Amino acid sequence: GEDVEQSLFLSVREGDSSVINCTYTDSSSTYLYWYKQEPGAGLQLLTYIFSNMDMKQDQRLTVLLNKKDKHLSLRIADTQTGDSAIYFCTGRGKLIFGQGTELSVKP
Amino acid sequence: GAVVSQHPSWVICKSGTSVKIECRSLDFQATTMFWYRQFPKQSLMLMATSNEGSKATYEQGVEKDKFLINHASLTLSTLTVTSAHPEDSSFYICSARDFGGVNTEAFFGQGTRLTVV
């Protein structure tokens, strides 16, 4: 079945860049999304990329898409403590999620 | 952006009772809503897809008689956990997709923390 894989944990220092990676198996989605979940809360859409694009930049966020390798990444520039959260990528119509990547930002 | 309101935010109930969780799309019509369950430090597990006016589609392993889903209108879906037991304690999240189709953005409720004692 469809699968989404992410590394489980990433720790960076405040001010550094963070790169969160995602691999997926289903290539039928027109859009691919990144969501952020803060503790005890629902998911917040961070950004998305259209499947015919290679890159999208949105302020501190840069999304890279490699369709051939089915690889999606999210780069957060100048990471802040408020960026600490769990990040999920997804793209399917039913929004199947992987385990998410927990980003920890140390001051 | 669009808002999805989930109610209640948290609930404590006694074992054997039923609990209803509401998911409302406040400023858009949601033909499809999704219900997820999340355990601590784990991903969201899709439980079911709720389509307005028809029966919900449940994922494999999810008991449809235990987790009753009703999507009676384009702005409201409900999840009822029947005869709740402590193992049903979890964080439940709903998501609603705008009318445009499978590739449009989905908006999430704030989640409901269910504790069964």
PDB file of C-alpha atoms in Angstrom:
ATOM      1  CA  GLY A   1       0.000   0.000   0.000  1.00  0.00           C
ATOM      2  CA  GLU A   2       0.872   3.645   0.004  1.00  0.00           C
ATOM      3  CA  ASP A   3       3.623   4.673   2.348  1.00  0.00           C
ATOM      4  CA  VAL A   4       5.242   7.818   3.593  1.00  0.00           C
ATOM      5  CA  GLU A   5       8.555   7.708   5.404  1.00  0.00           C
ATOM      6  CA  GLN A   6      10.297  10.393   7.372  1.00  0.00           C
ATOM      7  CA  SER A   7      13.146  10.469   9.805  1.00  0.00           C
ATOM      8  CA  LEU A   8      11.686  10.542  13.300  1.00  0.00           C
ATOM      9  CA  PHE A   9      13.748  13.204  14.984  1.00  0.00           C
ATOM     10  CA  LEU A  10      15.845  16.245  14.129  1.00  0.00           C
ATOM     11  CA  SER A  11      17.634  18.540  16.531  1.00  0.00           C
ATOM     12  CA  VAL A  12      19.138  21.866  15.506  1.00  0.00           C
ATOM     13  CA  ARG A  13      20.362  25.019  17.157  1.00  0.00           C
ATOM     14  CA  GLU A  14      18.436  28.252  16.936  1.00  0.00           C
ATOM     15  CA  GLY A  15      19.470  30.192  13.851  1.00  0.00           C
ATOM     16  CA  ASP A  16      20.604  27.123  11.920  1.00  0.00           C
ATOM     17  CA  SER A  17      18.775  25.690   8.938  1.00  0.00           C
ATOM     18  CA  SER A  18      16.659  22.577   9.315  1.00  0.00           C
ATOM     19  CA  VAL A  19      16.040  20.072   6.550  1.00  0.00           C
ATOM     20  CA  ILE A  20      13.253  17.568   6.954  1.00  0.00           C
ATOM     21  CA  ASN A  21      13.057  14.775   4.409  1.00  0.00           C
ATOM     22  CA  CYS A  22      10.188  12.651   3.172  1.00  0.00           C
ATOM     23  CA  THR A  23       9.927   9.746   0.749  1.00  0.00           C
ATOM     24  CA  TYR A  24       6.639   8.540  -0.621  1.00  0.00           C
ATOM     25  CA  THR A  25       5.382   5.738  -2.803  1.00  0.00           C
ATOM     26  CA  ASP A  26       2.218   7.164  -4.362  1.00  0.00           C
ATOM     27  CA  SER A  27       2.999   9.564  -7.202  1.00  0.00           C
ATOM     28  CA  SER A  28      -0.559  10.320  -8.245  1.00  0.00           C
ATOM     29  CA  SER A  29      -1.058  13.425  -6.116  1.00  0.00           C
ATOM     30  CA  THR A  30      -1.245  16.752  -7.861  1.00  0.00           C
ATOM     31  CA  TYR A  31      -0.086  18.541  -4.739  1.00  0.00           C
ATOM     32  CA  LEU A  32       2.252  17.556  -1.935  1.00  0.00           C
ATOM     33  CA  TYR A  33       1.841  19.144   1.455  1.00  0.00           C
ATOM     34  CA  TRP A  34       3.795  19.882   4.593  1.00  0.00           C
ATOM     35  CA  TYR A  35       1.880  20.139   7.837  1.00  0.00           C
ATOM     36  CA  LYS A  36       3.034  21.245  11.287  1.00  0.00           C
ATOM     37  CA  GLN A  37       1.639  19.896  14.539  1.00  0.00           C
ATOM     38  CA  GLU A  38       2.367  21.626  17.808  1.00  0.00           C
ATOM     39  CA  PRO A  39       1.870  19.676  21.070  1.00  0.00           C
ATOM     40  CA  GLY A  40      -1.756  18.879  21.808  1.00  0.00           C
ATOM     41  CA  ALA A  41      -3.019  20.580  18.678  1.00  0.00           C
ATOM     42  CA  GLY A  42      -4.311  19.703  15.257  1.00  0.00           C
ATOM     43  CA  LEU A  43      -2.350  20.062  12.062  1.00  0.00           C
ATOM     44  CA  GLN A  44      -1.577  23.350  10.418  1.00  0.00           C
ATOM     45  CA  LEU A  45      -0.794  23.543   6.717  1.00  0.00           C
ATOM     46  CA  LEU A  46       2.644  25.045   6.296  1.00  0.00           C
ATOM     47  CA  THR A  47       3.140  24.943   2.585  1.00  0.00           C
ATOM     48  CA  TYR A  48       2.532  22.840  -0.477  1.00  0.00           C
ATOM     49  CA  ILE A  49       4.065  22.243  -3.859  1.00  0.00           C
ATOM     50  CA  PHE A  50       2.450  21.447  -7.158  1.00  0.00           C
ATOM     51  CA  SER A  51       3.707  18.148  -8.512  1.00  0.00           C
ATOM     52  CA  ASN A  52       5.111  19.680 -11.706  1.00  0.00           C
ATOM     53  CA  MET A  53       7.395  22.003  -9.739  1.00  0.00           C
ATOM     54  CA  ASP A  54      10.884  21.254  -8.471  1.00  0.00           C
ATOM     55  CA  MET A  55      11.095  23.955  -5.874  1.00  0.00           C
ATOM     56  CA  LYS A  56       8.923  26.396  -4.038  1.00  0.00           C
ATOM     57  CA  GLN A  57      10.048  29.124  -1.678  1.00  0.00           C
ATOM     58  CA  ASP A  58       7.775  30.704   0.886  1.00  0.00           C
ATOM     59  CA  GLN A  59       9.574  33.110   3.238  1.00  0.00           C
ATOM     60  CA  ARG A  60      11.753  30.921   5.496  1.00  0.00           C
ATOM     61  CA  LEU A  61      10.446  27.722   3.945  1.00  0.00           C
ATOM     62  CA  THR A  62      11.842  26.025   0.857  1.00  0.00           C
ATOM     63  CA  VAL A  63      10.285  22.880  -0.547  1.00  0.00           C
ATOM     64  CA  LEU A  64      12.236  20.669  -2.929  1.00  0.00           C
ATOM     65  CA  LEU A  65      10.582  17.917  -4.933  1.00  0.00           C
ATOM     66  CA  ASN A  66      12.381  15.124  -6.744  1.00  0.00           C
ATOM     67  CA  LYS A  67       9.651  13.233  -8.538  1.00  0.00           C
ATOM     68  CA  LYS A  68      11.989  10.670  -9.996  1.00  0.00           C
ATOM     69  CA  ASP A  69      13.158   9.593  -6.548  1.00  0.00           C
ATOM     70  CA  LYS A  70       9.781  10.373  -4.910  1.00  0.00           C
ATOM     71  CA  HIS A  71      11.563  12.552  -2.418  1.00  0.00           C
ATOM     72  CA  LEU A  72      10.270  15.725  -0.819  1.00  0.00           C
ATOM     73  CA  SER A  73      12.147  17.990   1.549  1.00  0.00           C
ATOM     74  CA  LEU A  74      11.334  20.994   3.673  1.00  0.00           C
ATOM     75  CA  ARG A  75      14.066  23.447   4.544  1.00  0.00           C
ATOM     76  CA  ILE A  76      13.474  25.956   7.321  1.00  0.00           C
ATOM     77  CA  ALA A  77      15.935  28.815   7.294  1.00  0.00           C
ATOM     78  CA  ASP A  78      16.939  30.593  10.507  1.00  0.00           C
ATOM     79  CA  THR A  79      15.126  28.018  12.632  1.00  0.00           C
ATOM     80  CA  GLN A  80      13.507  29.444  15.738  1.00  0.00           C
ATOM     81  CA  THR A  81      12.391  27.796  18.994  1.00  0.00           C
ATOM     82  CA  GLY A  82       8.814  28.365  17.859  1.00  0.00           C
ATOM     83  CA  ASP A  83       9.470  26.000  14.976  1.00  0.00           C
ATOM     84  CA  SER A  84       9.759  23.088  17.430  1.00  0.00           C
ATOM     85  CA  ALA A  85       6.937  20.742  16.444  1.00  0.00           C
ATOM     86  CA  ILE A  86       6.206  17.588  14.503  1.00  0.00           C
ATOM     87  CA  TYR A  87       6.221  17.942  10.729  1.00  0.00           C
ATOM     88  CA  PHE A  88       4.268  15.708   8.395  1.00  0.00           C
ATOM     89  CA  CYS A  89       4.394  15.376   4.646  1.00  0.00           C
ATOM     90  CA  THR A  90       1.485  13.970   2.679  1.00  0.00           C
ATOM     91  CA  GLY A  91       0.070  14.032  -0.756  1.00  0.00           C
ATOM     92  CA  ARG A  92      -2.661  11.528  -1.132  1.00  0.00           C
ATOM     93  CA  GLY A  93      -6.298  12.293  -1.496  1.00  0.00           C
ATOM     94  CA  LYS A  94      -6.975  10.545   1.788  1.00  0.00           C
ATOM     95  CA  LEU A  95      -4.074  12.325   3.449  1.00  0.00           C
ATOM     96  CA  ILE A  96      -2.119   9.326   4.592  1.00  0.00           C
ATOM     97  CA  PHE A  97       0.569  10.409   7.011  1.00  0.00           C
ATOM     98  CA  GLY A  98       3.863   8.930   8.024  1.00  0.00           C
ATOM     99  CA  GLN A  99       5.144   9.110  11.564  1.00  0.00           C
ATOM    100  CA  GLY A 100       6.272  12.671  11.180  1.00  0.00           C
ATOM    101  CA  THR A 101       9.561  14.294  12.090  1.00  0.00           C
ATOM    102  CA  GLU A 102       9.903  15.836  15.509  1.00  0.00           C
ATOM    103  CA  LEU A 103      11.973  18.984  15.216  1.00  0.00           C
ATOM    104  CA  SER A 104      13.657  20.190  18.373  1.00  0.00           C
ATOM    105  CA  VAL A 105      15.249  23.623  18.311  1.00  0.00           C
ATOM    106  CA  LYS A 106      17.764  24.373  21.034  1.00  0.00           C
ATOM    107  CA  PRO A 107      18.511  27.966  22.018  1.00  0.00           C
TER     108      PRO A 107
ATOM    109  CA  GLY B   1      -7.855  30.311   5.776  1.00  0.00           C
ATOM    110  CA  ALA B   2     -10.785  28.035   6.346  1.00  0.00           C
ATOM    111  CA  VAL B   3     -11.574  26.930   9.867  1.00  0.00           C
ATOM    112  CA  VAL B   4     -12.528  23.544  11.150  1.00  0.00           C
ATOM    113  CA  SER B   5     -13.911  23.465  14.648  1.00  0.00           C
ATOM    114  CA  GLN B   6     -13.753  20.297  16.668  1.00  0.00           C
ATOM    115  CA  HIS B   7     -15.672  19.880  19.899  1.00  0.00           C
ATOM    116  CA  PRO B   8     -15.007  19.059  22.651  1.00  0.00           C
ATOM    117  CA  SER B   9     -11.289  19.723  23.015  1.00  0.00           C
ATOM    118  CA  TRP B  10     -11.042  17.176  25.755  1.00  0.00           C
ATOM    119  CA  VAL B  11     -13.398  14.761  27.438  1.00  0.00           C
ATOM    120  CA  ILE B  12     -13.175  12.275  30.275  1.00  0.00           C
ATOM    121  CA  CYS B  13     -15.749   9.529  30.365  1.00  0.00           C
ATOM    122  CA  LYS B  14     -16.437   6.366  32.301  1.00  0.00           C
ATOM    123  CA  SER B  15     -15.752   2.986  30.799  1.00  0.00           C
ATOM    124  CA  GLY B  16     -18.829   1.647  29.009  1.00  0.00           C
ATOM    125  CA  THR B  17     -20.295   5.004  28.093  1.00  0.00           C
ATOM    126  CA  SER B  18     -20.410   6.594  24.637  1.00  0.00           C
ATOM    127  CA  VAL B  19     -18.800   9.833  23.583  1.00  0.00           C
ATOM    128  CA  LYS B  20     -19.650  12.007  20.596  1.00  0.00           C
ATOM    129  CA  ILE B  21     -17.107  14.274  18.933  1.00  0.00           C
ATOM    130  CA  GLU B  22     -18.217  16.949  16.485  1.00  0.00           C
ATOM    131  CA  CYS B  23     -16.319  18.325  13.537  1.00  0.00           C
ATOM    132  CA  ARG B  24     -17.642  21.428  11.812  1.00  0.00           C
ATOM    133  CA  SER B  25     -16.382  23.330   8.818  1.00  0.00           C
ATOM    134  CA  LEU B  26     -17.159  26.940   9.655  1.00  0.00           C
ATOM    135  CA  ASP B  27     -16.804  28.810   6.401  1.00  0.00           C
ATOM    136  CA  PHE B  28     -16.786  26.226   3.657  1.00  0.00           C
ATOM    137  CA  GLN B  29     -18.677  23.169   2.547  1.00  0.00           C
ATOM    138  CA  ALA B  30     -16.884  19.927   3.172  1.00  0.00           C
ATOM    139  CA  THR B  31     -18.103  17.021   1.111  1.00  0.00           C
ATOM    140  CA  THR B  32     -15.437  14.860   2.672  1.00  0.00           C
ATOM    141  CA  MET B  33     -14.174  14.721   6.225  1.00  0.00           C
ATOM    142  CA  PHE B  34     -11.510  12.452   7.628  1.00  0.00           C
ATOM    143  CA  TRP B  35     -11.181  11.095  11.133  1.00  0.00           C
ATOM    144  CA  TYR B  36      -7.793  10.273  12.584  1.00  0.00           C
ATOM    145  CA  ARG B  37      -6.522   8.810  15.790  1.00  0.00           C
ATOM    146  CA  GLN B  38      -3.131   9.672  17.190  1.00  0.00           C
ATOM    147  CA  PHE B  39      -1.212   7.977  19.981  1.00  0.00           C
ATOM    148  CA  PRO B  40       1.556   9.825  21.832  1.00  0.00           C
ATOM    149  CA  LYS B  41       4.651  10.326  19.704  1.00  0.00           C
ATOM    150  CA  GLN B  42       3.014   8.557  16.799  1.00  0.00           C
ATOM    151  CA  SER B  43       1.529   9.463  13.490  1.00  0.00           C
ATOM    152  CA  LEU B  44      -2.061  10.144  12.666  1.00  0.00           C
ATOM    153  CA  MET B  45      -3.803   6.928  11.818  1.00  0.00           C
ATOM    154  CA  LEU B  46      -6.617   7.402   9.364  1.00  0.00           C
ATOM    155  CA  MET B  47      -9.710   5.764  10.791  1.00  0.00           C
ATOM    156  CA  ALA B  48     -12.355   6.584   8.236  1.00  0.00           C
ATOM    157  CA  THR B  49     -13.412   8.860   5.440  1.00  0.00           C
ATOM    158  CA  SER B  50     -16.775  10.485   5.909  1.00  0.00           C
ATOM    159  CA  ASN B  51     -18.776  11.540   2.877  1.00  0.00           C
ATOM    160  CA  GLU B  52     -21.829  13.739   3.193  1.00  0.00           C
ATOM    161  CA  GLY B  53     -25.029  11.831   2.667  1.00  0.00           C
ATOM    162  CA  SER B  54     -23.470   8.393   2.460  1.00  0.00           C
ATOM    163  CA  LYS B  55     -21.911   5.778   4.683  1.00  0.00           C
ATOM    164  CA  ALA B  56     -18.395   6.314   5.912  1.00  0.00           C
ATOM    165  CA  THR B  57     -15.542   4.288   4.510  1.00  0.00           C
ATOM    166  CA  TYR B  58     -13.518   2.691   7.263  1.00  0.00           C
ATOM    167  CA  GLU B  59      -9.863   1.756   7.088  1.00  0.00           C
ATOM    168  CA  GLN B  60      -8.844  -1.800   7.659  1.00  0.00           C
ATOM    169  CA  GLY B  61      -8.888  -2.782  11.299  1.00  0.00           C
ATOM    170  CA  VAL B  62     -11.217   0.001  12.437  1.00  0.00           C
ATOM    171  CA  GLU B  63     -14.464  -1.288  13.923  1.00  0.00           C
ATOM    172  CA  LYS B  64     -17.329   0.566  12.323  1.00  0.00           C
ATOM    173  CA  ASP B  65     -19.770  -0.482  15.045  1.00  0.00           C
ATOM    174  CA  LYS B  66     -17.474   0.949  17.679  1.00  0.00           C
ATOM    175  CA  PHE B  67     -16.625   4.193  15.921  1.00  0.00           C
ATOM    176  CA  LEU B  68     -19.873   5.481  14.467  1.00  0.00           C
ATOM    177  CA  ILE B  69     -19.510   8.248  11.925  1.00  0.00           C
ATOM    178  CA  ASN B  70     -22.321  10.433  10.701  1.00  0.00           C
ATOM    179  CA  HIS B  71     -21.899  13.124   8.055  1.00  0.00           C
ATOM    180  CA  ALA B  72     -25.375  14.568   7.955  1.00  0.00           C
ATOM    181  CA  SER B  73     -24.598  17.889   6.344  1.00  0.00           C
ATOM    182  CA  LEU B  74     -21.903  19.610   4.332  1.00  0.00           C
ATOM    183  CA  THR B  75     -20.595  21.294   7.464  1.00  0.00           C
ATOM    184  CA  LEU B  76     -20.881  18.657  10.168  1.00  0.00           C
ATOM    185  CA  SER B  77     -19.500  15.200  10.785  1.00  0.00           C
ATOM    186  CA  THR B  78     -19.653  13.372  14.096  1.00  0.00           C
ATOM    187  CA  LEU B  79     -17.642  10.499  15.517  1.00  0.00           C
ATOM    188  CA  THR B  80     -19.229   8.517  18.321  1.00  0.00           C
ATOM    189  CA  VAL B  81     -17.036   6.187  20.329  1.00  0.00           C
ATOM    190  CA  THR B  82     -19.486   3.609  21.629  1.00  0.00           C
ATOM    191  CA  SER B  83     -19.004   1.630  24.830  1.00  0.00           C
ATOM    192  CA  ALA B  84     -15.676   3.308  25.375  1.00  0.00           C
ATOM    193  CA  HIS B  85     -12.872   1.467  27.125  1.00  0.00           C
ATOM    194  CA  PRO B  86      -9.533   2.704  28.456  1.00  0.00           C
ATOM    195  CA  GLU B  87      -7.752   1.478  25.316  1.00  0.00           C
ATOM    196  CA  ASP B  88      -9.865   3.948  23.322  1.00  0.00           C
ATOM    197  CA  SER B  89      -8.151   6.794  25.132  1.00  0.00           C
ATOM    198  CA  SER B  90      -6.369   8.770  22.461  1.00  0.00           C
ATOM    199  CA  PHE B  91      -6.203  12.036  20.577  1.00  0.00           C
ATOM    200  CA  TYR B  92      -8.808  12.190  17.804  1.00  0.00           C
ATOM    201  CA  ILE B  93      -8.473  14.692  14.972  1.00  0.00           C
ATOM    202  CA  CYS B  94     -10.831  15.497  12.146  1.00  0.00           C
ATOM    203  CA  SER B  95     -10.007  17.048   8.829  1.00  0.00           C
ATOM    204  CA  ALA B  96     -12.279  18.587   6.232  1.00  0.00           C
ATOM    205  CA  ARG B  97     -11.582  19.082   2.587  1.00  0.00           C
ATOM    206  CA  ASP B  98     -13.004  21.993   0.667  1.00  0.00           C
ATOM    207  CA  PHE B  99     -15.423  21.347  -2.128  1.00  0.00           C
ATOM    208  CA  GLY B 100     -12.898  21.438  -4.918  1.00  0.00           C
ATOM    209  CA  GLY B 101     -11.759  17.818  -4.984  1.00  0.00           C
ATOM    210  CA  VAL B 102      -9.085  15.436  -3.778  1.00  0.00           C
ATOM    211  CA  ASN B 103      -6.111  17.679  -4.294  1.00  0.00           C
ATOM    212  CA  THR B 104      -7.291  20.767  -2.518  1.00  0.00           C
ATOM    213  CA  GLU B 105      -6.060  21.673   0.902  1.00  0.00           C
ATOM    214  CA  ALA B 106      -7.480  19.921   3.942  1.00  0.00           C
ATOM    215  CA  PHE B 107      -8.059  21.810   7.147  1.00  0.00           C
ATOM    216  CA  PHE B 108      -7.728  20.202  10.536  1.00  0.00           C
ATOM    217  CA  GLY B 109      -9.623  20.572  13.744  1.00  0.00           C
ATOM    218  CA  GLN B 110      -7.744  21.214  16.949  1.00  0.00           C
ATOM    219  CA  GLY B 111      -8.236  17.651  18.124  1.00  0.00           C
ATOM    220  CA  THR B 112     -10.094  15.999  20.981  1.00  0.00           C
ATOM    221  CA  ARG B 113      -8.268  14.351  23.848  1.00  0.00           C
ATOM    222  CA  LEU B 114     -10.393  11.415  25.023  1.00  0.00           C
ATOM    223  CA  THR B 115      -9.621   9.784  28.348  1.00  0.00           C
ATOM    224  CA  VAL B 116     -11.654   6.765  29.388  1.00  0.00           C
ATOM    225  CA  VAL B 117     -11.455   5.885  33.062  1.00  0.00           C
TER     226      VAL B 117
END
